[in-house]
Amino acid sequence: MMLDSKIPDGPLAEKWSKHKFNLKLVNPSNKRKYTVIVVGTGLAGSSAAASLAELGYNVKSFCFQDSPRRAHSIAAQGGINAAKNYQNDGDSVFRLFYDTVKGGDYRAREANVYRLADVSVNIIDQCVAQGVPFAREYGGLLDNRSFGGAQVSRTFYARGQTGQQLLLGAYSAQSRQIKLGKIEQYSRHEMMDVVTVDGQAKGIITRDLITGEIESHAAHAVLLCTGGYGNVFYLSTNAMGCNVTATWKAHKRGAYFGNPCFTQIHPTCIPVSGEHQSKLTLMSESLRNDGRVWAPKTKEIAEKLRKSEIKVTDLKEEDRDYFLERKYPAFGNLVPRDVASRNAKEIVDEGRGVGKSGIAVYLDFAESISRLGEDSVRAKYGNLFDMYYQITDENPYQQPMRIYPAVHYTMGGLWVDYNLQTTVPGLYCLGEANFSDHGANRLGASALMQGLADGYFVIPYTIGDYLATIGPAAVDTSHPAFAETKKHVEERIQKLLSLKGTRTVDEFHRDLGLIMWEYCGMARSEEGLIKAKGLIQELRASFWKDAIVPGTNEEVNTSLEKAGRVADFLELGELMVDDALDRRESCGGHFRLESQTEEGEALRDDENYAYVAAWEYKADNSPEELHKEELVYENVKLSQRSYK
């Protein structure tokens, strides 16, 4: 299949407006004849479900949580970007577009990124109208703060609870449509597979997580809004339930997977404290507005700190290395996430890490507290400081936080065209679940922006074009494809339940995570990736022989849920390694040891790798086929990134 991105012709700033006019429309009285399935109720899913129902479509909404408002979007902390330029500091739609393309290390589509920047201003208005309690400055306008990769203040926030407040806004809009009967809500239902009829997506198969019942649901189109796959690393900032199953099943039904090795390492997370942990905790990037990142200047001082021979508060300024400020004076502590993460790793690798493990650096607020006062810092970050204290038993008002990079977001995902449609007609993918807007590194505060842009302002237009083409002919589950797919799901469940080995699913998941972090994390090499591929293949074979999955299907069975998700992670992990092997360049946070500048910075290879890698599934245990979408840059100049 040839990849057709459907990027409209014409000047960049006019592409979306012209495209909207050229899209086919569904008559308002005909919209009620169509049914759309939306899987996932985070910002992308809830905003899409609410918008489509408001337009008159019948919507079926699915989530595996007990309530739509428990989707992982609720955990986002720092803020949401928008090019409002309230600060009069030089921001614009084009600057947000440029910062996003540059921040993504020139590996995202220009047209998609510009559209995202363009509709960002509408997102804020929509959310304010819904009652989202953004912070305000003294004049009454919404307040802004800075985030990494930008020299302007464009990030709107609600203390450290921005994701929660935005999701409550979208959830309220969704709840309104549930009350009106336009949305049929299915909570505690996990999508197990996509049903295709004559190559088009016509429904899904789900498992009721309470009763175990396997159900079939039909629709004219299916929207996957199921988030990212960061939990392939086991330890990540994602909620433990986050998984790749929905998009991976869609991939095996014909949807290409784009840039699977592009994952984001967040620089400000609470460090790993031991093998007992099942997840990591994020400290918002907003903290880098007022916190200064540093490490001891010498290994000797670091060693004394690790042995508690000296206290961190006793260290003199001349013994501290504010390494981000030293190396990147133009951006300082607000360099993009990939740059900050890689530099923290280098400090630890040099032996200058802190904490008992030695795998951490400091994030210090002493200067800000002295300059602004503790009350001011508490007003901005109080809930984040309290969360840190509850987890570490260390008071960040009195001593620096200890931070270290951890897996956070995934830029890879299902390949979609400009309309957000996958390579399977009728199957769309929104938000973090698709690959489209962030390239090789996501700028902070752009995840919430993309999720709401896709759901509120893109999919309501683009899905109509497809639905108008296929017409409102009734769809139901009587087609043989539903029975066939349902049987496949039931057979897989029984295969998982037949596993009576000696090792838990969590053990396999942890082993996979260690392989991925070691060989396909921040630093990669051809030798290491080849080794990782062999280790994953061995682990997959061992899983299907040695794993144990207790219980039955006809009950609440979290072991069964985990087993299915980990089995999918094991397959995805191998594809991520294949994708990383193919991309023999350093790009964003994906540092190939074989490709670096004389200064040790990431070195891109635009001549050979300025493309989206879109992988086509062929068969189990068979190599996937690589398709390339060449990236064309007409409005920005490809250049070596510099934040100095």
XYZ file of C-alpha atoms in Angstrom:
644
model
C 0.000 0.000 0.000
C 1.272 3.477 -0.888
C 1.114 5.948 1.989
C -1.119 8.898 1.170
C -0.868 11.552 3.871
C -3.645 13.604 2.210
C -1.833 16.837 3.042
C -3.706 19.648 1.245
C -2.035 21.860 -1.330
C -1.534 25.580 -0.860
C 0.205 27.877 1.630
C 0.799 26.405 5.072
C -1.468 28.855 6.896
C -4.371 28.136 4.515
C -4.183 24.336 4.272
C -6.610 23.531 7.082
C -9.233 26.161 6.254
C -9.263 25.145 2.573
C -9.291 21.469 3.488
C -12.311 21.930 5.757
C -14.218 23.533 2.915
C -13.368 20.682 0.531
C -14.418 17.906 2.938
C -17.767 16.246 2.331
C -20.486 17.031 4.851
C -23.198 14.938 6.493
C -26.598 16.573 6.543
C -27.671 17.401 10.137
C -30.780 15.232 9.840
C -28.666 12.310 8.587
C -26.126 12.373 11.406
C -28.469 10.433 13.701
C -28.340 7.548 11.199
C -24.639 6.981 11.924
C -22.997 5.282 14.897
C -19.396 5.969 15.906
C -17.376 3.955 18.439
C -14.866 5.882 20.569
C -12.384 3.783 22.539
C -10.796 5.667 25.422
C -12.101 8.536 27.530
C -9.017 10.691 28.074
C -8.842 14.169 26.618
C -8.898 12.968 22.999
C -11.635 10.377 23.572
C -13.960 12.390 25.776
C -13.663 15.539 23.645
C -14.297 13.530 20.460
C -17.264 11.655 21.939
C -18.827 14.859 23.289
C -18.267 16.779 20.039
C -19.624 14.056 17.756
C -22.673 13.501 19.962
C -23.287 17.237 20.103
C -23.304 17.226 16.290
C -25.997 14.541 16.315
C -24.092 11.277 15.768
C -24.835 8.250 17.934
C -21.727 7.460 19.962
C -20.628 4.370 21.872
C -17.859 5.203 24.336
C -15.609 2.558 25.932
C -13.061 2.640 28.745
C -11.526 -0.022 30.977
C -11.683 2.248 34.034
C -14.723 2.309 36.320
C -15.421 5.900 35.232
C -14.472 7.913 32.131
C -12.921 10.559 34.374
C -10.263 8.112 35.589
C -8.474 8.149 32.224
C -4.743 8.810 32.452
C -5.065 12.365 31.090
C -6.087 13.266 34.629
C -2.474 12.788 35.757
C -1.020 15.557 33.564
C 0.351 18.329 35.734
C 2.078 21.305 34.211
C -0.102 22.909 31.564
C -1.368 23.217 28.001
C 0.210 25.308 25.247
C -1.621 27.904 23.171
C -0.354 30.776 21.037
C -2.464 33.486 22.670
C 0.460 35.884 23.241
C -1.215 37.347 26.335
C 2.253 38.231 27.633
C 3.128 40.287 24.532
C 6.459 38.471 24.545
C 6.657 37.677 20.851
C 4.567 34.517 20.606
C 2.483 33.658 17.540
C 0.934 30.669 15.807
C 3.985 30.437 13.568
C 6.389 30.556 16.541
C 4.507 27.740 18.286
C 4.613 25.808 15.010
C 8.359 26.458 14.656
C 9.156 25.560 18.272
C 7.215 22.305 17.913
C 8.928 21.279 14.668
C 12.355 22.227 16.025
C 11.654 20.614 19.407
C 10.683 17.420 17.588
C 14.061 17.512 15.852
C 12.473 17.963 12.414
C 10.733 14.605 12.290
C 7.071 15.733 12.247
C 4.787 16.796 9.387
C 4.706 20.533 8.860
C 1.012 20.579 7.948
C -0.142 18.689 11.028
C 1.985 20.763 13.386
C 0.798 24.061 11.936
C -2.835 22.981 12.270
C -2.177 22.062 15.893
C -0.671 25.482 16.601
C -3.486 27.198 14.721
C -6.360 25.607 16.650
C -4.557 25.932 20.004
C -6.065 29.382 20.527
C -9.576 27.937 20.196
C -8.872 25.164 22.702
C -8.284 27.620 25.528
C -11.507 29.505 24.757
C -13.439 26.232 24.700
C -12.021 25.128 28.050
C -12.629 28.483 29.719
C -16.238 28.351 28.506
C -16.519 24.926 30.153
C -15.341 26.397 33.446
C -11.789 25.067 33.589
C -10.193 27.087 36.443
C -6.996 28.281 34.787
C -4.696 30.457 36.859
C -5.107 34.193 36.254
C -2.750 37.132 36.607
C -3.556 40.349 38.453
C -5.352 41.970 35.483
C -7.772 39.078 35.117
C -6.283 37.530 32.008
C -5.255 33.892 32.067
C -1.743 33.459 33.396
C 1.065 31.741 31.502
C 4.345 30.116 32.369
C 7.271 28.848 30.332
C 8.031 25.255 29.405
C 11.052 23.583 27.861
C 12.010 24.363 24.277
C 10.429 27.834 24.189
C 11.567 31.369 24.965
C 8.030 32.679 25.443
C 5.370 32.060 28.083
C 2.507 30.211 26.397
C 1.613 27.444 28.846
C -1.788 27.818 30.528
C -2.141 25.961 33.804
C -4.287 25.164 36.828
C -1.613 24.816 39.509
C -0.184 21.301 39.070
C -3.584 19.812 38.199
C -4.084 20.975 34.632
C -4.835 17.545 33.180
C -7.378 16.835 35.883
C -9.201 20.125 35.340
C -9.207 19.795 31.544
C -10.486 16.231 31.756
C -13.267 17.293 34.106
C -14.290 19.864 31.493
C -14.366 17.294 28.695
C -15.998 14.726 30.996
C -18.778 17.173 31.836
C -19.409 17.704 28.122
C -19.478 13.930 27.633
C -21.778 13.425 30.639
C -24.224 15.915 29.173
C -24.523 13.798 26.036
C -24.813 10.581 28.072
C -27.753 12.168 29.893
C -29.319 13.166 26.559
C -28.938 9.597 25.267
C -26.563 10.436 22.420
C -23.620 8.651 24.082
C -23.902 5.073 25.299
C -21.190 4.649 27.927
C -19.467 1.290 28.479
C -17.130 1.469 31.459
C -15.028 -1.495 32.655
C -14.939 -2.764 29.064
C -11.614 -3.494 27.380
C -11.273 -3.517 23.613
C -9.850 -6.860 22.505
C -9.874 -6.511 18.709
C -11.053 -4.490 15.725
C -13.618 -5.974 13.334
C -13.094 -5.252 9.647
C -15.580 -5.934 6.864
C -14.284 -5.738 3.291
C -11.208 -3.946 4.613
C -13.164 -1.280 6.506
C -13.447 -0.923 10.277
C -17.013 -1.762 11.312
C -16.786 -2.448 15.028
C -14.869 -3.876 17.953
C -14.850 -6.896 20.260
C -14.724 -6.121 23.985
C -14.430 -8.007 27.264
C -16.625 -6.985 30.191
C -14.033 -6.793 32.982
C -16.643 -7.591 35.627
C -18.376 -10.617 34.096
C -15.842 -11.710 31.477
C -18.491 -11.598 28.744
C -17.084 -11.180 25.241
C -19.242 -8.668 23.357
C -19.527 -7.453 19.770
C -20.242 -3.795 18.932
C -20.887 -2.458 15.433
C -20.480 1.080 14.085
C -19.874 3.025 10.897
C -16.449 4.151 12.147
C -14.103 3.449 15.051
C -11.959 6.018 16.861
C -9.023 4.819 18.948
C -8.093 7.325 21.676
C -6.238 4.923 23.932
C -3.053 6.775 24.838
C 0.563 5.724 24.651
C 2.604 2.597 25.224
C 5.230 3.859 27.678
C 4.515 0.928 29.979
C 6.448 -1.307 27.592
C 9.343 -0.155 29.822
C 7.490 -1.455 32.932
C 8.638 1.516 35.028
C 7.219 4.723 33.588
C 5.184 7.720 34.681
C 2.068 6.128 33.145
C -0.731 4.648 35.216
C -0.267 0.896 35.622
C -3.292 0.170 33.454
C -1.976 2.060 30.421
C -1.286 -0.393 27.602
C -0.872 -0.835 23.857
C -3.509 -3.515 23.265
C -6.080 -1.474 21.324
C -3.600 0.036 18.880
C -1.603 -3.191 18.625
C -4.714 -5.183 17.675
C -5.539 -2.515 15.112
C -1.979 -2.811 13.810
C -2.423 -6.546 13.313
C -5.659 -5.808 11.410
C -3.853 -3.605 8.903
C -3.134 -0.254 10.555
C 0.494 0.748 10.045
C 2.512 1.616 13.158
C 4.464 4.871 12.853
C 7.843 5.549 14.470
C 7.431 2.991 17.284
C 10.918 3.668 18.705
C 10.139 7.355 19.338
C 9.506 7.520 23.080
C 9.964 10.439 25.427
C 12.162 10.414 28.482
C 10.982 13.049 30.992
C 13.834 14.696 32.905
C 12.071 15.492 36.188
C 10.835 12.287 37.781
C 11.337 10.948 41.291
C 14.207 8.440 40.942
C 13.812 4.674 41.187
C 14.109 3.579 44.824
C 14.102 -0.222 44.464
C 12.731 -3.302 42.722
C 9.503 -3.065 44.703
C 8.239 -0.219 42.509
C 5.600 -0.740 39.852
C 5.598 2.821 38.466
C 7.400 6.141 38.719
C 6.097 9.572 39.672
C 6.460 12.650 37.509
C 7.436 16.034 38.898
C 5.970 18.583 36.503
C 8.229 20.284 33.986
C 6.772 23.562 35.243
C 9.111 23.191 38.225
C 12.028 24.018 35.916
C 10.677 27.592 35.695
C 11.859 28.256 39.246
C 13.981 25.220 40.115
C 17.674 25.051 39.148
C 19.132 21.721 38.025
C 22.606 20.946 39.343
C 25.042 18.251 40.413
C 28.252 18.202 42.476
C 31.265 19.466 40.553
C 33.403 16.447 41.379
C 33.025 12.712 41.889
C 34.576 13.074 45.327
C 31.886 15.470 46.543
C 29.169 13.267 45.032
C 30.580 10.232 46.828
C 30.517 12.064 50.168
C 26.879 13.055 49.558
C 25.922 9.467 48.714
C 27.549 8.242 51.941
C 25.839 11.031 53.950
C 29.236 12.314 55.070
C 28.095 15.833 54.127
C 24.669 17.445 53.684
C 23.510 18.881 50.396
C 22.569 22.164 52.093
C 26.186 22.562 53.261
C 27.592 22.613 49.717
C 29.023 25.970 48.625
C 28.107 27.519 45.285
C 31.576 26.866 43.898
C 31.059 23.133 44.512
C 27.855 23.036 42.436
C 27.613 22.542 38.667
C 24.447 24.100 37.228
C 25.144 22.124 34.088
C 22.114 23.104 31.993
C 22.696 26.801 32.641
C 26.406 26.327 31.903
C 25.959 24.424 28.622
C 22.794 26.080 27.257
C 22.791 29.721 28.404
C 20.023 30.831 25.998
C 17.484 28.360 27.426
C 19.114 27.326 30.703
C 16.950 24.950 32.731
C 14.174 25.198 30.126
C 15.883 23.243 27.370
C 13.659 20.570 25.765
C 13.078 17.344 27.646
C 15.393 15.211 25.547
C 18.318 17.595 26.059
C 17.760 17.850 29.822
C 17.368 14.075 30.147
C 20.480 13.197 28.188
C 22.575 15.654 30.203
C 21.332 14.212 33.512
C 22.293 10.733 32.317
C 25.773 11.964 31.369
C 26.249 13.424 34.865
C 25.300 10.098 36.473
C 27.498 8.160 34.028
C 30.423 10.378 35.071
C 29.927 9.320 38.685
C 28.480 12.654 39.858
C 24.991 11.332 40.607
C 23.403 11.845 44.028
C 21.125 9.938 46.401
C 21.922 6.538 47.859
C 21.712 4.925 44.416
C 23.779 7.625 42.738
C 21.174 7.780 39.972
C 19.796 11.306 40.411
C 20.604 15.006 40.132
C 19.209 17.940 42.091
C 16.334 20.321 41.351
C 16.842 23.200 43.770
C 14.350 25.930 44.784
C 16.478 27.729 47.361
C 17.159 30.710 45.081
C 13.472 31.058 44.110
C 12.286 30.805 47.701
C 14.803 33.478 48.651
C 13.749 35.711 45.751
C 9.976 35.159 45.710
C 9.227 33.954 49.224
C 8.024 30.531 50.319
C 4.353 31.527 50.113
C 4.685 32.467 46.453
C 6.431 29.199 45.587
C 3.814 27.285 47.590
C 1.000 28.987 45.667
C 2.529 27.840 42.354
C 3.712 24.349 43.207
C 2.314 23.423 46.615
C 0.540 20.233 45.569
C 3.652 19.025 43.684
C 5.907 19.734 46.654
C 3.496 17.899 48.924
C 3.414 14.899 46.592
C 7.210 14.780 46.570
C 7.294 14.948 50.376
C 4.721 12.154 50.744
C 6.762 9.850 48.485
C 10.308 10.641 49.622
C 9.889 11.989 53.174
C 12.115 14.910 52.162
C 10.969 18.532 52.401
C 11.701 20.318 49.076
C 11.262 23.709 50.756
C 14.296 22.901 52.898
C 16.478 20.807 50.571
C 16.672 20.173 46.808
C 14.488 17.578 45.117
C 16.252 14.562 43.659
C 15.207 13.904 40.077
C 16.162 11.594 37.213
C 14.771 10.904 33.723
C 12.031 8.301 33.224
C 9.846 7.110 30.353
C 6.852 9.384 30.018
C 5.167 9.884 26.623
C 5.308 8.067 23.314
C 5.584 10.007 20.069
C 5.165 6.845 18.012
C 1.734 5.347 17.430
C -0.593 4.326 14.645
C 0.215 6.068 11.383
C -2.570 8.444 10.374
C -3.115 10.776 7.450
C -4.057 14.458 7.703
C -7.639 13.396 8.480
C -6.426 11.236 11.418
C -7.456 8.086 9.533
C -5.215 5.020 9.726
C -4.402 2.774 6.776
C -7.650 0.921 7.589
C -10.584 2.921 6.160
C -13.034 3.922 8.881
C -10.451 3.449 11.648
C -9.219 6.706 13.134
C -6.625 7.361 15.818
C -6.434 10.463 18.022
C -4.161 11.924 20.682
C -1.112 10.111 22.010
C -2.238 6.890 20.322
C -1.225 8.274 16.910
C 2.213 9.364 15.719
C 1.359 12.608 14.024
C 2.354 15.848 15.726
C 5.499 15.616 17.841
C 8.294 14.134 15.745
C 11.169 12.715 17.773
C 10.478 14.713 20.945
C 7.309 16.276 22.358
C 7.510 19.782 23.748
C 6.178 19.995 27.292
C 2.479 20.954 27.588
C 1.716 19.847 24.020
C 0.108 16.492 24.893
C -3.038 18.099 26.283
C -3.050 20.475 23.345
C -2.972 17.655 20.789
C -5.580 15.507 22.537
C -8.120 18.324 22.694
C -7.262 19.622 19.206
C -7.905 16.189 17.691
C -11.137 15.645 19.600
C -12.746 19.086 19.562
C -11.528 20.648 16.324
C -10.202 18.067 13.837
C -12.173 14.808 13.921
C -15.647 16.457 13.829
C -14.735 17.725 10.343
C -12.706 14.854 8.946
C -14.890 11.928 9.997
C -17.836 13.465 8.160
C -15.915 13.182 4.902
C -15.640 9.399 5.322
C -19.182 8.856 6.625
C -20.688 10.850 3.767
C -18.798 8.611 1.341
C -19.971 5.259 2.758
C -23.557 6.365 3.417
C -25.813 5.577 6.397
C -26.601 1.953 5.593
C -27.252 0.094 8.848
C -24.393 -1.867 10.407
C -24.901 -4.681 12.889
C -23.079 -7.604 14.437
C -24.750 -10.266 12.285
C -21.958 -10.129 9.701
C -19.751 -13.276 9.819
C -16.675 -11.085 10.455
C -17.932 -10.359 13.982
C -18.336 -14.032 14.855
C -14.949 -14.854 13.374
C -13.147 -12.075 15.279
C -14.982 -12.932 18.492
C -13.879 -16.554 18.171
C -10.275 -15.425 17.703
C -10.519 -13.345 20.911
C -12.003 -16.245 22.879
C -9.284 -18.617 21.682
C -6.565 -16.188 22.754
C -8.138 -15.805 26.195
C -8.226 -19.569 26.641
C -4.608 -19.799 25.517
C -3.629 -17.277 28.189
C -5.670 -19.048 30.870
C -3.996 -22.344 29.974
C -0.605 -20.980 31.059
C 0.259 -22.787 34.300
C 3.977 -22.089 34.620
C 5.925 -20.813 37.596
C 6.576 -17.131 36.817
C 4.078 -14.286 37.193
C 3.166 -12.002 34.335
C 4.636 -9.073 36.288
C 8.035 -10.790 36.311
C 8.016 -11.042 32.521
C 6.886 -7.414 32.254
C 9.728 -6.273 34.528
C 12.283 -8.264 32.520
C 11.016 -6.719 29.292
C 11.238 -3.251 30.801
C 14.842 -3.754 31.845
C 15.789 -4.855 28.321
C 13.995 -1.915 26.723
C 15.466 0.668 29.112
C 19.001 -0.686 28.826
C 19.161 -1.092 25.054
C 16.313 0.979 23.558
C 16.137 3.859 26.028
C 18.106 7.115 26.016
C 21.306 5.689 24.528
C 21.288 3.077 21.752
C 23.818 1.246 19.642
C 23.573 -1.293 16.848
C 25.280 -3.938 18.975
C 22.963 -3.332 21.923
C 19.808 -3.323 19.809
C 20.726 -6.603 18.114
C 21.278 -8.095 21.561
C 17.935 -6.707 22.770
C 16.079 -8.273 19.839
C 17.425 -11.714 20.746
C 16.634 -11.228 24.438
C 13.041 -10.196 23.681
C 12.510 -13.189 21.403
C 13.770 -15.484 24.178
C 11.541 -13.749 26.711
C 8.479 -14.107 24.452
C 9.103 -17.817 24.023
C 9.543 -18.198 27.777
C 6.322 -16.268 28.444
C 4.205 -18.743 26.480
C 5.795 -21.672 28.358
C 6.568 -20.439 31.868
C 3.978 -17.762 32.718
C 1.149 -18.468 35.120
C -2.317 -16.966 34.668
C -4.664 -18.059 37.472
C -8.454 -17.831 37.588
C -11.090 -17.988 34.884
C -12.582 -15.662 32.308
C -16.031 -15.444 33.905
C -14.945 -13.191 36.760
C -12.921 -10.130 37.642
C -9.459 -11.379 36.708
C -6.706 -8.762 36.767
C -4.090 -11.449 36.095
C -5.800 -12.238 32.794
C -5.997 -8.529 31.928
C -2.274 -8.078 32.615
C -1.350 -11.225 30.690
C -3.014 -10.016 27.500
C -1.411 -6.612 27.769
C 2.067 -7.944 28.494
C 1.813 -10.409 25.591
C 1.155 -7.415 23.329
C 4.024 -5.444 24.890
C 6.387 -8.323 24.144
C 5.481 -8.138 20.446
C 5.612 -4.337 20.382
C 9.031 -4.333 22.088
C 10.545 -6.284 19.233
C 9.094 -3.863 16.667
C 10.466 -0.908 18.634
C 13.920 -2.462 18.500
C 13.571 -3.091 14.748
C 12.576 0.553 14.242
C 15.498 1.761 16.363
C 17.876 -0.441 14.379
C 16.591 1.009 11.117
C 17.070 4.615 12.275
C 20.852 4.949 12.269
C 20.839 8.547 13.441
C 20.568 10.411 16.727
C 17.279 12.250 16.810
C 15.466 13.930 19.669
C 15.917 11.793 22.758
C 17.016 8.790 20.698
C 20.769 8.919 20.962
C 22.641 6.544 18.679
C 26.173 6.272 20.020
C 27.395 5.964 16.437
C 25.877 9.358 15.495
C 26.972 12.351 17.585
C 28.636 15.727 17.113
C 32.106 16.578 18.395
C 30.408 18.154 21.413
C 28.504 14.943 22.132
C 25.128 16.261 20.960
C 22.610 14.313 18.855
C 23.566 14.238 15.170
C 20.713 13.833 12.687
C 21.072 12.426 9.199
C 18.534 14.383 7.164
C 19.701 12.981 3.848
C 18.800 9.414 4.778
C 16.281 9.556 7.639
C 13.936 12.512 7.105
C 10.954 10.183 6.958
C 8.217 8.634 9.035
C 8.815 4.916 9.483
C 5.448 3.176 8.997
C 5.513 -0.553 9.718
C 3.106 -3.066 8.192
C 2.280 -6.258 10.082
C 2.615 -9.383 7.964
C 2.135 -12.440 10.199
C 3.046 -13.696 13.652
C 6.789 -14.292 13.996
C 7.445 -12.711 10.605
C 9.428 -9.505 9.906
C 7.294 -6.416 9.414
C 7.558 -4.417 6.207
C 8.851 -0.844 6.395
C 7.090 1.894 4.440
C 8.453 5.435 4.379
C 6.566 8.713 4.330
C 9.133 11.260 3.220
C 8.963 14.491 5.213
C 9.094 17.694 3.171
C 10.016 20.985 4.841
C 8.976 24.082 2.923
C 8.564 26.578 5.769
C 11.363 25.754 8.197
C 15.009 25.209 7.462
C 16.487 21.898 8.543
C 19.350 22.735 10.871
C 21.291 21.255 13.745
C 19.328 22.091 16.895
C 21.040 24.490 19.264
C 19.767 25.743 22.613
C 23.022 27.413 23.559
